[in-house]
Coordinates of C-alpha atoms and ligand atoms in Angstrom, one line a residue:
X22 CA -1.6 42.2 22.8
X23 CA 1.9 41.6 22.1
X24 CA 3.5 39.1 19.7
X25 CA 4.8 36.3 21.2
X26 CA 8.2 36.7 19.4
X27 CA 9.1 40.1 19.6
X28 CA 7.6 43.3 21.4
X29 CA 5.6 44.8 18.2
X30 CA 2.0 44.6 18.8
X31 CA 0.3 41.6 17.3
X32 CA -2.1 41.4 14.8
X33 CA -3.4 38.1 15.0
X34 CA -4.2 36.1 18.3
X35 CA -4.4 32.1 17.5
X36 CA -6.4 30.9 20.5
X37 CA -6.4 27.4 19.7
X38 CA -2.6 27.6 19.6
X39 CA -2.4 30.1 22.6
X40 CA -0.1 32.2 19.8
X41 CA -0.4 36.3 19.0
X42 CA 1.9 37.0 16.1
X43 CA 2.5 40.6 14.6
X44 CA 2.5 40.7 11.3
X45 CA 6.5 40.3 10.5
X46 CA 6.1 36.5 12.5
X47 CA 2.9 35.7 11.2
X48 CA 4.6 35.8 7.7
X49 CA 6.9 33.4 8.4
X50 CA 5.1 31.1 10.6
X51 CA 2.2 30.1 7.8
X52 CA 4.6 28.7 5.1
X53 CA 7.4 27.5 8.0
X54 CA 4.3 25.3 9.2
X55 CA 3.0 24.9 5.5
X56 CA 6.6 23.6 5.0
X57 CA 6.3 21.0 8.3
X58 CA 2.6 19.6 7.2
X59 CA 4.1 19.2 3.5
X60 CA 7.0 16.8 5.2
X61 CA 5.0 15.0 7.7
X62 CA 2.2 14.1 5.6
X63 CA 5.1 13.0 2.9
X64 CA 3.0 15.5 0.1
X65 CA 5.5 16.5 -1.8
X66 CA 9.3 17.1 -2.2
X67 CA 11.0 19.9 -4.4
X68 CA 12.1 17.4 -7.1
X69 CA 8.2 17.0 -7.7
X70 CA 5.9 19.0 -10.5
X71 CA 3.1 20.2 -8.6
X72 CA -0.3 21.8 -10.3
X73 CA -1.8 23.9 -8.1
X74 CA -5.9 24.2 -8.7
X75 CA -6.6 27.7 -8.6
X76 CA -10.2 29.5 -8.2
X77 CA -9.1 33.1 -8.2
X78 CA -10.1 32.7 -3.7
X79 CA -8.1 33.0 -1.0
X80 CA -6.9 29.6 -0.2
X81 CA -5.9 29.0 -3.5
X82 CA -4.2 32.2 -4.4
X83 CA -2.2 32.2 -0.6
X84 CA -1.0 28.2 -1.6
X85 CA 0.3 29.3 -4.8
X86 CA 2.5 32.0 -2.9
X87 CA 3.4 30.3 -0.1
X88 CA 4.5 27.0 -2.2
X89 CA 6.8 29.8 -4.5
X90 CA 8.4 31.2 -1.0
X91 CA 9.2 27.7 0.0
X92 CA 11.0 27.4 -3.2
X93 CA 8.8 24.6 -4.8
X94 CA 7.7 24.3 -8.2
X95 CA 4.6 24.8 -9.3
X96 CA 1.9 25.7 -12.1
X97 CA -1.7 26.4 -11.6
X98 CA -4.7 25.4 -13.2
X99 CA -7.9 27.2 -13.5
X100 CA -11.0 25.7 -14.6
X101 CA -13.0 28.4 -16.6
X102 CA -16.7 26.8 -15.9
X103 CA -19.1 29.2 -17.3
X104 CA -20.7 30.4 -14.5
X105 CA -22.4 33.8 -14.6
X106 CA -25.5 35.0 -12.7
X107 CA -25.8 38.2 -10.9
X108 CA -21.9 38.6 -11.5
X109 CA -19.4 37.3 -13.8
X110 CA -18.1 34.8 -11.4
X111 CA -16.5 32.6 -13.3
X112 CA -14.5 35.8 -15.4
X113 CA -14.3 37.7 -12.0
X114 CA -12.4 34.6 -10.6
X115 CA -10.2 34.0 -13.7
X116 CA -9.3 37.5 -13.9
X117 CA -7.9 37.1 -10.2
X118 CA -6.4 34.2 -11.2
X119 CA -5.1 35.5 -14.4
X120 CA -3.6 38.6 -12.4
X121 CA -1.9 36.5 -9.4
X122 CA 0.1 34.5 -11.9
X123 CA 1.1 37.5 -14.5
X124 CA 2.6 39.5 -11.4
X125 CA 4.4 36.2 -9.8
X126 CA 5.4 35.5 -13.8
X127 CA 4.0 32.0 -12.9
X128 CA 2.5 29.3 -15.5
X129 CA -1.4 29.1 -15.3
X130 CA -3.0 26.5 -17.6
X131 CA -6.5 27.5 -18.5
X132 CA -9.4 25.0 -18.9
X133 CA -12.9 25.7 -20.8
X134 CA -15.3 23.9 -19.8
X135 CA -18.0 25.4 -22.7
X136 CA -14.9 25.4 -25.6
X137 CA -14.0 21.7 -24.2
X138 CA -17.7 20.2 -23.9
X139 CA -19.8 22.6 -25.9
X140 CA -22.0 24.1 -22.9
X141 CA -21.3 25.6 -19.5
X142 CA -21.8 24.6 -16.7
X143 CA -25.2 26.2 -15.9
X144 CA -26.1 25.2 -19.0
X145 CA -25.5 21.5 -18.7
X146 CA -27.4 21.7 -15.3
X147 CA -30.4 22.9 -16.9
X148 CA -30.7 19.8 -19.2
X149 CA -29.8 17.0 -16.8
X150 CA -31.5 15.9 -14.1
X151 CA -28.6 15.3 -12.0
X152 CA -28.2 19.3 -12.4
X153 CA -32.5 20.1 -11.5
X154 CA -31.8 21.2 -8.6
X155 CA -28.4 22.6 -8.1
X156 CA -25.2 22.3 -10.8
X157 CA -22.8 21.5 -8.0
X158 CA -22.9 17.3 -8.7
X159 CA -21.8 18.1 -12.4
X160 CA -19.8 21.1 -11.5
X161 CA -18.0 18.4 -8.8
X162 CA -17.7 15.8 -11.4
X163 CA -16.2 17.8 -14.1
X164 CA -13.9 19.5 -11.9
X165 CA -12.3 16.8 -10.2
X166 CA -12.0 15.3 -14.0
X167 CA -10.3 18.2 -15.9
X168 CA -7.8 18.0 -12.7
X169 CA -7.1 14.4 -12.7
X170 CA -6.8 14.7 -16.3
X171 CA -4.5 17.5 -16.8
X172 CA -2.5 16.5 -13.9
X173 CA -2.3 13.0 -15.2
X174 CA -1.9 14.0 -18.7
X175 CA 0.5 17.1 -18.1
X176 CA 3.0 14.6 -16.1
X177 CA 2.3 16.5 -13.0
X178 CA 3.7 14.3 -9.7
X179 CA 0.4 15.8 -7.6
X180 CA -2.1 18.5 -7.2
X181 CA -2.5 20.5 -4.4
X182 CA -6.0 22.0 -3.6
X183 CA -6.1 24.9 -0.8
X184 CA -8.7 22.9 1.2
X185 CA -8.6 24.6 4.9
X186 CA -9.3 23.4 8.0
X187 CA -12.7 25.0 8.1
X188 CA -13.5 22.8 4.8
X189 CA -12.0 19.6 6.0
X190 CA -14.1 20.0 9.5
X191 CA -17.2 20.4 7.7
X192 CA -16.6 17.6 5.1
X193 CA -15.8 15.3 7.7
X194 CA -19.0 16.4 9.7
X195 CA -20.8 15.6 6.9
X196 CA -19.3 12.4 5.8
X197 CA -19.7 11.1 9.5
X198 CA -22.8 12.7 10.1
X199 CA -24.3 10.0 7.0
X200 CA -21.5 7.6 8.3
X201 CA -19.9 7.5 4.8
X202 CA -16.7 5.0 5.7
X203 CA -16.0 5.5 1.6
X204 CA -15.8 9.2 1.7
X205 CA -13.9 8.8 5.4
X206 CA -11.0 6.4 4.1
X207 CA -10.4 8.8 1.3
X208 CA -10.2 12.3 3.2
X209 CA -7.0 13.2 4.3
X210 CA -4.3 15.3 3.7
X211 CA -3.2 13.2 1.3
X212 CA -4.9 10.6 -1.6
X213 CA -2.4 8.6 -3.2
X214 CA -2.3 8.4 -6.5
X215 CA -2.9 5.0 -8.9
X216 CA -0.3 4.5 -12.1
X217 CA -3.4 3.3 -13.7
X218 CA -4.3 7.3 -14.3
X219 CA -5.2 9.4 -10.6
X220 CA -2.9 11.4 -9.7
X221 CA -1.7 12.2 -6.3
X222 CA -3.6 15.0 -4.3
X223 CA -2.6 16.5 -1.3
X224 CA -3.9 19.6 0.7
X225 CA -1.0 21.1 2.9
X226 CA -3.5 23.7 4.2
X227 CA -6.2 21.4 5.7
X228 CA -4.8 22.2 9.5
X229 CA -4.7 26.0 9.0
X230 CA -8.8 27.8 9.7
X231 CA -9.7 29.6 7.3
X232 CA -9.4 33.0 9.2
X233 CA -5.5 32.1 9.1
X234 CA -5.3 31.9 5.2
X235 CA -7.6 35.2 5.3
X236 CA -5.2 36.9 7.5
X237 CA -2.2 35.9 5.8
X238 CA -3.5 37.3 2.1
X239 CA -4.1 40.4 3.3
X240 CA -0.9 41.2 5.1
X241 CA 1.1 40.1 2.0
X242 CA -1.5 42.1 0.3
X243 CA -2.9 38.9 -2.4
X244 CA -6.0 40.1 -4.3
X245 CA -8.8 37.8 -4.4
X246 CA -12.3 36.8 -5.3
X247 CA -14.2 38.0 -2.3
X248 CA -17.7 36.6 -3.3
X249 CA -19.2 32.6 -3.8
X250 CA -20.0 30.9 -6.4
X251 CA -23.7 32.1 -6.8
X252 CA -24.9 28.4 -6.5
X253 CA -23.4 27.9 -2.9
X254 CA -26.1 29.8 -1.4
X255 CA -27.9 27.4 0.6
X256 CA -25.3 23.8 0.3
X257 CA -24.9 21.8 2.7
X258 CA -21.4 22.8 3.7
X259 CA -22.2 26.1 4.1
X260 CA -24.5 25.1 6.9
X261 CA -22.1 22.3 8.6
X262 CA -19.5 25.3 8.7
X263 CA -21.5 27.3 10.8
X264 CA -22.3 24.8 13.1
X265 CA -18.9 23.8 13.7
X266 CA -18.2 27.7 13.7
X267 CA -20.6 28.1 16.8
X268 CA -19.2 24.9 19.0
X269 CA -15.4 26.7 17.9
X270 CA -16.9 29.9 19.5
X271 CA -17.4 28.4 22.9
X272 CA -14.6 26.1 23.1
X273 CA -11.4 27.4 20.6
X274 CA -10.0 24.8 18.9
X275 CA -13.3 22.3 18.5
X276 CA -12.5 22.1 14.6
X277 CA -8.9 21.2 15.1
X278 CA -9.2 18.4 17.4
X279 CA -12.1 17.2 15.5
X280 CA -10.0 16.7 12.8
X281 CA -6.7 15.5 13.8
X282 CA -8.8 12.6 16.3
X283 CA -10.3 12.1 12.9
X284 CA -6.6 11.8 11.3
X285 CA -5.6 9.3 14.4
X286 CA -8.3 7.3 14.5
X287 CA -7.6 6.8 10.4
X288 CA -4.3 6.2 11.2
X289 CA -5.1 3.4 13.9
X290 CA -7.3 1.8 11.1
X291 CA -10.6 2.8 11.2
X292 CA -12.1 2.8 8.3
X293 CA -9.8 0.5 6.3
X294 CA -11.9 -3.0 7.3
X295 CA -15.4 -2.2 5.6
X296 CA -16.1 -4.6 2.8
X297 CA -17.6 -1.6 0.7
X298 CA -13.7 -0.5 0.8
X299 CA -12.4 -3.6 -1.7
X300 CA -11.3 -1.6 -4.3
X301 CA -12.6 -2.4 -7.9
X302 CA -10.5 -3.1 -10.6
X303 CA -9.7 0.2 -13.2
X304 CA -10.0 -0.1 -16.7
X305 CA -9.5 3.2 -19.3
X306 CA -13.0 4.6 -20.5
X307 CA -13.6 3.7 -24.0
X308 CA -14.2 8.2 -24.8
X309 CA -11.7 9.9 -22.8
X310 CA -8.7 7.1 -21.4
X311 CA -9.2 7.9 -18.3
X312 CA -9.4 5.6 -15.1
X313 CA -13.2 4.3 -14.3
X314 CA -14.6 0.9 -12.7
X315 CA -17.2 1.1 -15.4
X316 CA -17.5 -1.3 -17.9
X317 CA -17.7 1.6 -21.0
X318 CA -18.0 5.4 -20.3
X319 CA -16.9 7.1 -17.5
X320 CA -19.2 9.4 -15.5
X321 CA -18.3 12.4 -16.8
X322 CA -18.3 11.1 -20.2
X323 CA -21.8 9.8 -19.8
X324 CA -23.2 12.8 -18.1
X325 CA -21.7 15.1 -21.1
X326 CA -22.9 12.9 -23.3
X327 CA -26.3 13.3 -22.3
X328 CA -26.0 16.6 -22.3
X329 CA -25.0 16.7 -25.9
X330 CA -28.1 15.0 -27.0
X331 CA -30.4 16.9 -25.5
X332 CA -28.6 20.2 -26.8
X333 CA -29.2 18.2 -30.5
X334 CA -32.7 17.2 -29.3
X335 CA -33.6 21.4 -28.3
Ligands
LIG417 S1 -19.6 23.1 -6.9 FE1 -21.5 24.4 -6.9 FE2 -19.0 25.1 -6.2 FE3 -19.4 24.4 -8.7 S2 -21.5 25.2 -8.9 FE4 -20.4 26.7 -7.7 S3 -20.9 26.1 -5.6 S4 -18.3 26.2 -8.0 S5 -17.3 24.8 -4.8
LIG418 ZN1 6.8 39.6 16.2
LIG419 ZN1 -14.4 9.3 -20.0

């Protein structure tokens, strides 16, 4: 198969767009759209101070390069979160991380999670109940913390996660699967921040499958984490994607148009009448200063602090 730009063979064939690129236009074509979702969803601009949250995966790693190209600015933020089992993921990822930004001679703020709260991760999960029976609530909670809080805190304008399309699809299968109108007003490509302490977020990947991302790392030749997290085996997501991946098999561009109907139907105001939407008021938690509707702690600083005691307790 030819590209559809030039006359050198093409190595990848887009058939939701009806588009073979070779590997000179693909190049190009990732961060020229990148560049076109960034504007239309009104993300970012190049006077802005993005953080970037990086894993030491794919998506993340291929963001980070394709914001540089573009010519914005941004650092990236790795959350160190102590998780080991059969390999050192969490150093694995770090070290890919750690690599990505030393040859790019880009800023990469590190976060601890054991040097910030005094256990990992797994650890914490072990002594909560909220972590019996998988440590993906308190991983989720403490990660979308340390980013709020180091974007907030660091005077970062937004930060950009390399969510794909494949992730979005499969969030938004779930979240209307249970018919979650919270969760649905709040996905997008963009969440707007709050002066009162969230930052902006934006995800200028979420239209681009995953295979896209995949391809474009290794014809630029970006090293990266190749396996999970140990504790994905068996979530929920995992399952939802291949689901979605078998209806894309049979008809090509299922998870697309799943999405952006999604996107238009938000956009048309779905979503935005539900009473359980009335947003309540923010105060700063009494531990940590950031934003939370509750009346002391927040939830991360309750659920650490539980942990805490029953490391004393041991
Ligand atoms: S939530 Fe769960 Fe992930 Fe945290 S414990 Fe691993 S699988 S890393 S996206
Ligand atoms: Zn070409
Ligand atoms: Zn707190």
């Amino acid at each position: 198969m030819k590209c559809r730009k030039c006359d050198n063979k093409a190595v990848i064939n887009m058939r939701q767009h009806k588009l073979a690129l070779c590997s000179h236009h693909y190049l190009s074509w990732l961060p020229e759209k990148t560049e076109h979702f960034i504007t239309k969803y009104k993300m970012f601009d190049r006077a802005d101070r993005i953080l970037v949250a990086v894993s030491g995966g794919k998506d993340s790693l291929v963001l980070w390069d394709v914001l540089q190209q573009l010519g914005y600015e941004a650092d990236g933020l790795y959350i160190d979160l102590g998780i080991d089992g059969e390999y050192a993921y969490s150093e694995e990822s770090k070290r890919y991380s750690d690599e990505f930004a030393n040859s790019n001679n880009l800023k990469l703020i590190v976060a601890e999670v054991t040097k910030m709260e005094g256990a990992s991760i797994l650890k914490a999960a072990s002594l909560t109940h909220r972590g019996k029976d998988k440590p993906c609530s308190i991983c989720g909670l403490t990660k979308r913390h340390i980013m709020n809080r180091v974007g907030f805190e660091g005077n970062y304008d937004v930060l950009v996660t390399g969510h794909n399309l494949d992730d979005e699809a499969a969030l938004l299968f779930g979240n209307a699967l249970n018919w979650q109108v919270g969760y649905l007003a709040r996905q997008g490509p963009v969440l707007d921040g709050n002066p009162n302490g969230f930052i902006k977020r934006a995800k200028p990947f979420c239209r681009f499958y995953e295979r896209e991302t995949a391809a474009y790392s290794l014809l630029r030749g970006i090293d990266y984490i190749y396996e999970e997290c140990p504790s994905a085996v068996g979530a929920k997501s995992i399952y939802f994607k291949e689901i979605l991946n078998q209806m894309e098999m049979d008809r090509p561009g299922t998870k697309l148009q799943f999405y952006l109907a999604f996107l238009r139907a938000k956009e048309n105001g779905a979503f935005t009448s539900d009473p359980g939407l009335i947003e309540t008021p923010l105060r700063k938690c009494d531990s940590c200063g950031q934003p939370t509707s509750s009346p002391d702690e927040c939830a991360y600083c309750r659920m650490w602090g539980r942990v805490r005691e029953r490391m004393e307790a041991n």
